[in-house]
Amino acid sequence: MEVRRRFQPRAPGASPSHVGGARRPSAAPAARIQASDALPLPIRHTNLLFSAFFVGSLVFLMRRWREKVRSSIPLHLLGLSEIFAIVGLIASLIYLLSFFGIAFVQSIVSSHDEEDDFLLSGPAPAAPVSSPPPAAICPLLCADASAPAPQKSPDVTADDEEIISSVVAGKTPSYALESRLGDCRRAAGIRREALKRITGRAFEGLPLDGFDYASILGQCCELPVGYVQLPVGIAGPLVLDGRQHYVPMATTEGCLVASTNRGCKAIAESGGATSVVLRDGMTRAPVVRFPSARRASDLKAFVEEPNNFETIALVFNRSSRFARLQGIHCALAGRNLYMRFCCSTGDAMGMNMVSKGVQNVLDYLEKDFDDMDIISISGNFCTDKKPAAVNWIEGRGKSVVCEAVIKEGVVKKILKTNVPALVELNMIKNLAGSAVAGSLGGFNAHASNIVSAIYIATGQDPAQNVESSHCITMMEAVNDGKDLHVSVTMPSIEVGTVGGGTQLASQSACLDLLGVKGASLETPGANARRLATVVAGAVLAGELSLLSALAAGQLVKSHMKYNRSTKDLSKSAS
Ligand code: ADP
């Protein structure tokens, strides 16, 4: 999740926390720092404890003072129990006020932030009564003059009709429908109807009903008008680390699921695959500028000093119970310093979490380095959603190796080829061919096919397919040249099982199928790591199958069979 706005440069004399008099941008659009993140206990328990304390003290004092009034004892003569009750009352009041008060203030502040964002990037704001016609408001949408006249839907109520007309006229901003109506489904329906009238397009194939629009509000998608349907196929069982996984893949590419399924079968019949997670850490690299390269190097030396690192880690880790800073990798470009923070993030993919931690550290560093100009919380040395050698070499998210030994008989029977042909093809195509192409992390046949399909099915961020698909596939003949050792090494698989799209109904069902839904109760992060190994295992299966098809010269034939369907299902199943 990239941060879109650049930090304001500091005005001379401005206080560190209010740079240039402007409000600090939040770490990421969806990043909401909650007071609860600072607490060591589960928040529910702490809240219950203090609420009970508050009510108990209050009831005790009321009763006590009623007795005193009745027996004419002065109220200011306090017994020990009353003093305890008053202290308890004040302490719990302070806790409850600061906890709920901060959350309340944050909700107001963040809702204002969101409003600003929408104003920057959303559709036209409310126009005066004499607003121009729709075509002038949205020239791009209305560019097609040949569009048919807008059709009114028959089931639009009078109330809705008024709002739709107001949206079409530009008087009601489309982005504000959810908050004004308090009904997400109705808001989506009205926006859709307004869009229909503005564009003259019916987009009937895009369904509206059958989706929980409340579940995406403020989290997954803005300005919804419907949802895209994608088929989900199942490959498996993928036998990995002694467990069976049925792998959900959302794709419209014919052959992909069938091919991965064939690879899974070859792995299973050879006794299964094994995996190892080498690293687990999400990164974010802000860029800061100094008056000179020397000053930039001073900060580099400061953060690299082990004692300072400990303090920085304490500041960073306050962002969440799950964020634990692992290291900071610094690089200079002239007087600009790029600090690549790496931290574990539990079962979350972790971009929000790491961004919050980085923001804490920048606020802290500003106090000692007052000539530091924060250019951006993301300086692209992270590197998120762009091909970059740093991810390939250092890793990002989970770094996983997955391997299997495929028996000679299985290579012949299921993969319809032989071991020397596979080894040779892998060397000439995946290694030499990718080297000729100057590839960056692309030493594989089609890792991104499998990564993208699983990411979409399980609610991951599909844009992170860029670095998550970095993969080198190795094949060697083993056991006297009879069997095939195959492995995939994937240094930057960025996945989570909480947060983002993982909580949506369909995606959550797919995670559940894999047995990795939500947060791991035993070991935070275990579910996300297991999901990363499943991704690598499925890539292993996909590599095996596609390379085998290429080696056997079957690729075009099988694509003709699955992509140019004759609807003869018995053929496909064979
Ligand atoms: P991301 O950082 O991947 O963008 P979010 O910030 O959307 O993810 O979601 C992470 C949220 O989930 C945090 O508020 C975190 O406190 C909460 N959470 C609950 N359980 C876990 C867990 N086991 N691991 C990580 N985060 C968790």
XYZ file of C-alpha atoms and ligand atoms in Angstrom:
601
model
C 0.000 0.000 0.000
C 1.919 3.006 -1.192
C 1.638 6.312 0.585
C 0.539 8.877 -1.924
C 1.281 12.203 -0.277
C 4.738 13.568 0.238
C 5.675 14.839 3.700
C 5.777 18.619 4.000
C 9.300 19.982 4.433
C 9.849 21.414 7.873
C 9.401 25.162 8.199
C 12.155 26.856 10.194
C 11.211 26.870 13.837
C 8.304 24.517 13.418
C 7.914 21.909 16.095
C 9.052 18.424 15.045
C 5.593 16.923 15.308
C 3.946 19.556 13.127
C 6.187 19.879 10.164
C 5.554 23.001 8.155
C 2.411 23.536 10.172
C 0.754 20.742 8.177
C -0.845 17.690 9.687
C 1.294 14.566 9.350
C 0.055 12.141 6.751
C -0.875 8.790 8.191
C 1.487 5.923 7.491
C -0.802 4.371 4.927
C -4.341 5.066 3.831
C -5.815 2.178 5.789
C -3.411 2.436 8.742
C -5.358 3.187 11.883
C -3.132 3.274 14.939
C -5.311 2.131 17.753
C -4.771 2.811 21.409
C -5.164 -0.938 21.922
C -1.953 -1.610 20.021
C 0.028 -0.205 22.969
C -1.476 -2.625 25.529
C 0.233 -5.816 26.639
C -3.079 -7.606 27.562
C -5.878 -8.544 25.170
C -7.914 -5.379 24.935
C -11.232 -7.040 25.783
C -9.938 -8.164 29.166
C -8.392 -4.821 30.044
C -11.561 -2.947 29.125
C -13.742 -5.337 31.128
C -11.468 -5.066 34.153
C -11.507 -1.267 34.209
C -15.227 -1.036 33.448
C -15.958 -3.393 36.355
C -13.617 -1.394 38.573
C -15.338 1.838 37.619
C -18.875 0.564 38.192
C -17.892 -1.232 41.444
C -16.209 1.864 42.923
C -19.099 4.103 41.891
C -21.766 1.832 43.393
C -19.754 1.439 46.598
C -19.300 5.213 47.020
C -22.958 6.002 46.282
C -24.107 3.487 48.877
C -21.591 4.673 51.433
C -22.486 8.328 50.999
C -26.206 7.612 51.139
C -25.665 5.949 54.548
C -23.596 8.939 55.676
C -26.263 11.419 54.627
C -28.893 9.392 56.461
C -26.844 9.236 59.660
C -25.666 12.895 59.305
C -21.946 12.013 59.068
C -19.979 14.710 57.158
C -19.126 13.484 53.646
C -15.543 14.750 53.735
C -14.594 12.412 56.593
C -13.232 9.557 54.488
C -12.534 6.006 55.644
C -9.768 3.850 54.124
C -12.257 1.914 51.954
C -13.670 5.189 50.571
C -10.175 6.465 49.745
C -9.482 3.215 47.869
C -12.791 3.476 46.052
C -12.132 7.112 45.039
C -8.634 6.261 43.775
C -10.086 3.270 41.883
C -12.828 5.430 40.418
C -10.388 8.117 39.227
C -7.896 5.563 37.834
C -10.557 3.648 35.898
C -12.112 6.916 34.698
C -8.717 8.081 33.396
C -8.206 4.721 31.660
C -11.666 4.639 30.084
C -11.541 8.285 29.023
C -8.092 8.000 27.507
C -8.856 4.678 25.823
C -12.242 5.448 24.344
C -11.508 9.180 24.099
C -8.362 8.616 22.018
C -10.171 6.106 19.809
C -13.014 8.587 19.353
C -10.680 11.461 18.479
C -8.695 9.190 16.138
C -11.869 8.124 14.380
C -12.757 11.792 13.782
C -9.232 12.677 12.648
C -8.923 9.659 10.353
C -12.353 10.195 8.853
C -11.211 13.732 7.996
C -8.045 12.299 6.428
C -10.130 9.978 4.297
C -12.348 12.856 3.257
C -9.232 14.739 2.092
C -8.064 11.734 0.100
C -11.399 11.383 -1.607
C -11.415 15.042 -2.440
C -8.020 14.652 -4.052
C -8.734 11.593 -6.092
C -12.468 11.036 -6.085
C -15.100 12.215 -8.498
C -16.206 15.843 -8.794
C -17.211 17.414 -5.462
C -20.703 18.768 -4.867
C -21.407 21.378 -7.463
C -23.552 24.508 -7.083
C -27.194 24.309 -8.173
C -26.354 25.723 -11.567
C -23.900 22.884 -12.167
C -22.941 21.885 -15.677
C -24.627 18.882 -17.258
C -23.154 15.414 -16.497
C -21.164 15.325 -19.709
C -19.219 18.363 -18.550
C -18.669 16.912 -15.058
C -17.174 13.652 -16.261
C -15.838 14.084 -19.767
C -14.034 10.732 -19.660
C -17.109 8.735 -18.726
C -19.223 10.532 -21.259
C -16.688 10.627 -24.054
C -18.642 8.159 -26.139
C -21.265 10.279 -27.847
C -22.686 7.205 -29.520
C -23.770 5.739 -26.160
C -27.483 4.966 -26.047
C -29.814 7.216 -24.048
C -29.745 6.450 -20.306
C -32.285 3.844 -19.240
C -34.069 4.137 -15.903
C -34.333 0.912 -13.914
C -37.982 0.037 -13.217
C -37.420 -0.858 -9.539
C -36.008 2.522 -8.443
C -38.012 4.036 -5.551
C -39.003 7.703 -5.376
C -36.511 8.329 -2.552
C -33.690 6.716 -4.500
C -34.718 8.584 -7.634
C -34.120 11.901 -5.904
C -30.628 10.898 -4.759
C -29.720 9.391 -8.135
C -30.686 12.636 -9.881
C -28.628 14.575 -7.359
C -25.579 12.338 -8.015
C -26.048 12.602 -11.774
C -26.278 16.402 -11.484
C -23.094 16.451 -9.384
C -24.897 17.874 -6.345
C -24.266 14.813 -4.160
C -20.730 13.434 -4.285
C -20.805 9.761 -5.210
C -18.149 8.912 -2.608
C -20.338 10.241 0.211
C -23.312 7.926 -0.452
C -22.325 5.279 2.102
C -21.892 7.760 4.938
C -25.013 9.758 4.039
C -27.344 6.772 3.563
C -25.868 4.455 6.202
C -26.706 1.528 3.912
C -23.843 0.196 1.782
C -25.969 -1.960 -0.539
C -28.320 0.936 -1.257
C -25.363 3.282 -1.810
C -23.833 0.877 -4.352
C -27.200 0.512 -6.125
C -27.701 4.267 -6.357
C -24.132 4.872 -7.573
C -24.599 2.178 -10.177
C -27.869 3.623 -11.381
C -26.314 7.107 -11.600
C -23.386 5.684 -13.556
C -25.784 3.916 -15.896
C -27.535 7.186 -16.655
C -24.308 9.141 -17.082
C -22.689 6.611 -19.409
C -25.738 5.106 -21.052
C -24.182 1.676 -20.421
C -26.192 -0.994 -18.644
C -23.241 -3.216 -17.571
C -25.721 -5.992 -16.887
C -23.090 -8.706 -16.617
C -21.647 -7.029 -13.538
C -23.766 -8.287 -10.626
C -24.882 -6.021 -7.780
C -26.704 -8.395 -5.449
C -25.113 -11.261 -3.582
C -22.246 -9.264 -2.093
C -21.735 -7.818 1.379
C -20.828 -4.193 0.650
C -20.493 -3.360 4.342
C -17.547 -5.760 4.557
C -15.438 -3.694 2.155
C -16.275 -0.268 3.573
C -13.168 1.633 4.676
C -11.004 -1.398 4.036
C -11.048 -2.954 0.599
C -12.727 -0.874 -2.097
C -14.259 2.555 -2.506
C -17.121 3.679 -4.748
C -18.399 0.114 -5.419
C -20.985 -0.513 -8.152
C -20.897 -4.325 -8.180
C -18.396 -7.137 -8.162
C -16.495 -9.219 -10.703
C -17.087 -12.951 -10.638
C -14.091 -15.244 -10.934
C -14.115 -19.013 -11.010
C -12.143 -20.798 -8.305
C -10.621 -24.160 -9.161
C -8.978 -26.595 -6.780
C -5.600 -28.202 -7.321
C -4.544 -31.008 -5.064
C -4.116 -32.597 -2.758
C -0.754 -30.930 -2.534
C 1.189 -33.124 -0.135
C 3.510 -30.742 1.646
C 5.414 -31.285 4.886
C 3.296 -34.357 5.596
C -0.060 -32.543 5.204
C -2.590 -32.517 2.406
C -3.693 -29.166 1.031
C -6.446 -28.486 -1.467
C -5.247 -25.320 -3.160
C -7.858 -22.741 -4.291
C -6.909 -20.905 -7.484
C -8.967 -18.013 -8.913
C -8.178 -17.756 -12.596
C -9.624 -17.426 -16.064
C -6.624 -19.050 -17.728
C -7.631 -22.433 -19.045
C -5.167 -25.231 -18.317
C -3.658 -23.571 -15.266
C -5.546 -25.424 -12.544
C -5.460 -28.706 -14.491
C -1.720 -28.368 -14.976
C -1.030 -27.498 -11.318
C -3.243 -30.406 -10.335
C -1.113 -32.735 -12.444
C 2.024 -31.427 -10.738
C 0.411 -32.004 -7.320
C -0.351 -35.579 -8.352
C 3.254 -36.186 -9.390
C 4.475 -34.775 -6.064
C 1.978 -36.837 -4.044
C 2.872 -40.059 -5.847
C 6.537 -39.400 -5.106
C 5.939 -39.059 -1.345
C 5.269 -35.321 -1.100
C 7.264 -32.105 -0.983
C 8.994 -30.389 1.919
C 9.495 -26.706 2.589
C 11.586 -24.411 4.711
C 10.952 -20.755 5.605
C 14.322 -19.013 5.676
C 13.214 -15.480 6.611
C 10.011 -13.746 7.621
C 10.033 -9.958 7.597
C 8.117 -7.173 5.877
C 9.989 -4.044 4.836
C 9.374 -0.345 4.432
C 12.084 2.150 3.517
C 11.479 5.846 4.085
C 13.735 8.389 2.404
C 15.039 11.387 4.323
C 17.169 14.246 3.031
C 19.885 16.181 4.850
C 21.763 19.384 3.965
C 24.824 17.243 3.166
C 25.828 13.652 2.490
C 27.955 13.822 5.666
C 24.863 14.510 7.772
C 23.007 11.679 6.018
C 25.882 9.355 6.891
C 25.694 10.557 10.540
C 22.154 9.198 10.763
C 23.220 5.996 9.020
C 25.947 5.508 11.624
C 23.469 6.334 14.400
C 20.873 3.722 13.399
C 23.567 1.107 12.785
C 25.051 1.516 16.274
C 23.785 -1.575 18.225
C 22.769 0.400 21.358
C 20.776 2.881 19.300
C 19.172 0.033 17.369
C 17.758 -1.339 20.630
C 16.124 2.003 21.430
C 14.829 2.353 17.877
C 13.375 -1.163 18.076
C 11.516 -0.238 21.278
C 10.016 2.820 19.585
C 9.183 0.839 16.432
C 7.578 -2.106 18.269
C 5.073 0.190 19.993
C 3.137 0.218 16.721
C 1.633 -3.227 17.300
C 1.726 -6.305 19.517
C 2.956 -8.211 16.468
C 5.541 -5.851 14.970
C 9.110 -6.739 15.974
C 11.917 -4.832 14.291
C 14.596 -7.151 12.915
C 17.008 -4.774 11.206
C 17.558 -1.566 9.259
C 19.474 -1.640 5.990
C 20.737 1.814 4.975
C 21.741 3.140 1.562
C 22.723 6.645 0.465
C 22.133 8.476 -2.799
C 23.931 11.790 -2.401
C 22.431 13.531 0.645
C 19.369 11.263 0.644
C 19.283 8.395 3.122
C 17.116 5.312 2.508
C 16.477 3.163 5.603
C 14.968 -0.245 4.828
C 13.226 -1.327 8.048
C 12.468 -5.036 8.267
C 10.103 -6.480 10.872
C 8.055 -9.550 11.640
C 4.306 -8.896 11.431
C 2.572 -11.976 12.858
C -0.100 -13.288 10.518
C -0.594 -9.952 8.736
C 1.104 -9.337 5.412
C 2.296 -6.337 7.350
C 2.517 -3.246 5.154
C 0.303 -1.199 7.467
C 2.067 -2.489 10.535
C 5.577 -1.749 9.302
C 4.516 1.687 8.046
C 3.159 2.584 11.489
C 6.402 1.463 13.131
C 8.490 3.469 10.657
C 6.376 6.558 11.351
C 7.047 6.163 15.107
C 10.793 5.960 14.455
C 10.823 8.987 12.145
C 9.014 11.035 14.795
C 11.612 9.890 17.314
C 14.645 10.558 15.082
C 13.441 14.053 14.225
C 14.084 15.117 17.794
C 17.847 14.467 17.498
C 18.249 15.165 13.777
C 16.411 18.408 13.360
C 17.940 19.080 9.933
C 16.345 15.882 8.617
C 13.735 16.470 5.922
C 11.342 13.549 5.581
C 10.750 13.211 1.858
C 8.480 10.152 1.926
C 7.641 7.239 4.207
C 8.271 5.070 1.144
C 11.454 5.775 -0.781
C 11.142 2.728 -3.099
C 14.036 0.888 -1.446
C 11.277 -1.174 0.285
C 10.471 -2.308 -2.557
C 6.716 -2.739 -2.826
C 5.031 -3.880 -6.060
C 7.943 -3.115 -8.386
C 10.666 -5.406 -9.689
C 13.811 -4.770 -7.606
C 17.016 -6.650 -6.933
C 16.823 -5.812 -3.231
C 13.811 -8.141 -2.780
C 15.416 -10.853 -4.866
C 18.648 -10.726 -2.861
C 17.544 -9.700 0.648
C 14.025 -11.139 0.605
C 10.718 -9.501 1.541
C 7.826 -11.151 3.350
C 8.545 -14.867 3.558
C 11.610 -16.431 1.915
C 10.728 -20.042 1.147
C 12.429 -23.022 -0.457
C 10.284 -25.990 -1.443
C 11.662 -29.245 -2.836
C 10.682 -32.772 -3.857
C 12.245 -35.856 -5.398
C 10.043 -37.076 -8.236
C 10.449 -40.734 -9.016
C 11.496 -41.871 -12.461
C 8.282 -43.866 -12.919
C 6.133 -40.859 -11.955
C 7.997 -38.631 -14.426
C 7.163 -41.149 -17.143
C 3.617 -42.078 -16.123
C 2.170 -38.772 -14.938
C 4.404 -36.133 -16.478
C 4.843 -38.039 -19.749
C 8.524 -37.153 -20.126
C 11.886 -38.228 -18.722
C 14.389 -36.893 -16.201
C 17.252 -35.886 -18.579
C 14.823 -33.970 -20.808
C 13.481 -32.013 -17.825
C 16.940 -31.233 -16.429
C 18.169 -30.038 -19.796
C 15.085 -27.946 -20.494
C 15.238 -26.301 -17.079
C 18.900 -25.410 -17.585
C 18.466 -24.027 -21.089
C 15.130 -22.241 -20.522
C 14.806 -21.225 -16.870
C 18.483 -20.568 -16.157
C 20.299 -19.711 -19.401
C 17.251 -18.301 -21.193
C 16.370 -15.996 -18.318
C 20.019 -14.928 -18.054
C 19.979 -14.042 -21.757
C 16.848 -11.989 -21.108
C 18.553 -10.160 -18.217
C 15.850 -11.424 -15.909
C 15.434 -10.242 -12.311
C 14.125 -13.129 -10.226
C 12.457 -14.687 -13.255
C 14.361 -17.958 -13.415
C 11.199 -20.010 -13.649
C 8.552 -21.056 -16.158
C 5.370 -19.479 -14.749
C 5.527 -18.954 -10.982
C 3.410 -15.792 -11.290
C 0.516 -17.787 -12.768
C 0.144 -19.814 -9.614
C 1.002 -16.958 -7.241
C -1.632 -14.646 -8.763
C -4.368 -17.287 -8.785
C -3.814 -18.176 -5.117
C -3.455 -14.500 -4.134
C -6.786 -13.597 -5.678
C -8.561 -16.608 -4.158
C -7.222 -15.968 -0.655
C -7.556 -12.158 -0.493
C -3.886 -11.230 -0.830
C -2.771 -8.031 -2.529
C -2.509 -9.144 -6.182
C -0.175 -6.253 -7.030
C 2.458 -7.883 -4.837
C 2.539 -10.665 -7.377
C 5.452 -8.671 -8.882
C 7.974 -9.581 -6.207
C 6.137 -12.573 -4.748
C 6.687 -14.394 -8.044
C 10.477 -14.074 -7.891
C 11.544 -17.679 -8.182
C 14.452 -19.809 -9.309
C 13.529 -23.339 -10.306
C 16.291 -25.953 -10.054
C 16.209 -29.459 -11.477
C 18.851 -32.167 -11.073
C 19.037 -35.881 -11.696
C 19.584 -37.799 -8.435
C 19.684 -41.433 -7.261
C 22.097 -42.506 -10.013
C 20.407 -40.222 -12.497
C 17.073 -42.035 -12.241
C 14.966 -39.598 -10.195
C 14.439 -35.844 -10.401
C 15.269 -33.413 -7.605
C 13.208 -30.278 -8.170
C 13.101 -27.135 -6.052
C 11.717 -23.629 -6.135
C 13.392 -20.834 -4.161
C 11.121 -17.846 -3.617
C 12.644 -15.053 -1.512
C 9.726 -12.627 -1.320
C 6.334 -14.235 -0.827
C 4.153 -11.504 0.708
C 1.090 -13.057 2.279
C -1.113 -12.657 5.333
C -4.108 -14.410 6.838
C -5.496 -11.357 8.678
C -6.209 -7.851 7.395
C -6.929 -6.560 3.908
C -9.028 -8.775 1.652
C -8.507 -11.904 3.766
C -11.554 -11.140 5.920
C -14.031 -11.097 3.001
C -16.417 -14.045 2.904
C -15.151 -15.842 -0.226
C -11.472 -15.236 0.427
C -11.838 -16.251 4.050
C -13.537 -19.506 2.925
C -10.524 -20.273 0.711
C -8.134 -19.640 3.609
C -10.297 -21.906 5.742
C -10.031 -24.650 3.131
C -6.263 -24.451 3.532
C -6.585 -24.496 7.330
C -4.923 -21.072 7.683
C -7.875 -18.747 8.240
C -7.236 -15.738 10.516
C -4.647 -15.407 13.239
C -2.811 -18.465 14.473
C -3.817 -18.999 18.093
C -0.722 -21.031 19.002
C 2.089 -19.070 17.319
C 1.466 -15.628 15.815
C 2.613 -15.768 12.202
C 2.323 -19.548 11.808
C -0.742 -19.324 9.546
C 0.842 -16.760 7.221
C 4.069 -18.786 7.030
C 2.126 -21.949 6.211
C 0.240 -20.104 3.487
C 3.595 -18.989 2.034
C 4.799 -22.598 1.955
C 1.587 -23.656 0.207
C 2.181 -20.957 -2.418
C 5.717 -22.283 -2.960
C 4.456 -25.903 -3.037
C 1.836 -25.062 -5.653
C 4.482 -23.210 -7.695
C 6.635 -26.350 -7.512
C 3.712 -28.363 -8.886
C 3.066 -25.781 -11.615
C 6.718 -25.709 -12.661
C 6.911 -29.485 -12.858
C 3.822 -29.762 -14.973
C 4.485 -26.922 -17.411
C 8.120 -27.887 -17.965
C 7.017 -31.462 -18.556
C 4.458 -30.318 -21.112
C 7.155 -28.266 -22.861
C 9.634 -31.122 -22.750
C 7.076 -33.469 -24.224
C 5.959 -30.880 -26.785
C 2.423 -30.998 -25.409
C 1.891 -27.361 -24.538
C 0.046 -26.154 -27.601
C -1.999 -29.343 -27.739
C -3.222 -29.054 -24.167
C -3.943 -25.334 -24.463
C -6.072 -26.071 -27.524
C -7.914 -28.648 -25.460
C -8.585 -26.425 -22.414
C -8.727 -22.921 -23.887
C -10.721 -23.626 -27.042
C -13.398 -25.554 -25.271
C -15.813 -27.764 -27.155
C -17.710 -28.055 -23.844
C -16.946 -31.761 -23.886
C -16.279 -32.150 -20.185
C -15.341 -35.804 -20.389
C -12.434 -34.779 -22.627
C -11.168 -32.194 -20.184
C -11.455 -34.561 -17.265
C -9.419 -37.262 -18.938
P -1.371 -5.220 7.051
O -0.363 -4.693 8.026
O -1.022 -6.520 6.437
O -1.775 -4.194 6.033
P -3.718 -4.804 8.672
O -3.126 -3.635 9.364
O -4.886 -4.579 7.799
O -2.620 -5.648 7.881
O -4.118 -5.959 9.735
C -3.371 -6.282 10.806
C -4.235 -6.079 12.049
O -4.607 -7.365 12.563
C -3.486 -5.336 13.140
O -4.321 -4.365 13.701
C -3.171 -6.419 14.160
O -3.142 -5.902 15.470
C -4.319 -7.418 13.960
N -3.965 -8.811 14.299
C -4.703 -9.647 15.035
N -4.104 -10.854 15.163
C -2.956 -10.795 14.452
C -1.891 -11.711 14.185
N -1.872 -12.974 14.659
N -0.873 -11.285 13.430
C -0.858 -10.044 12.937
N -1.811 -9.133 13.148
C -2.864 -9.486 13.909
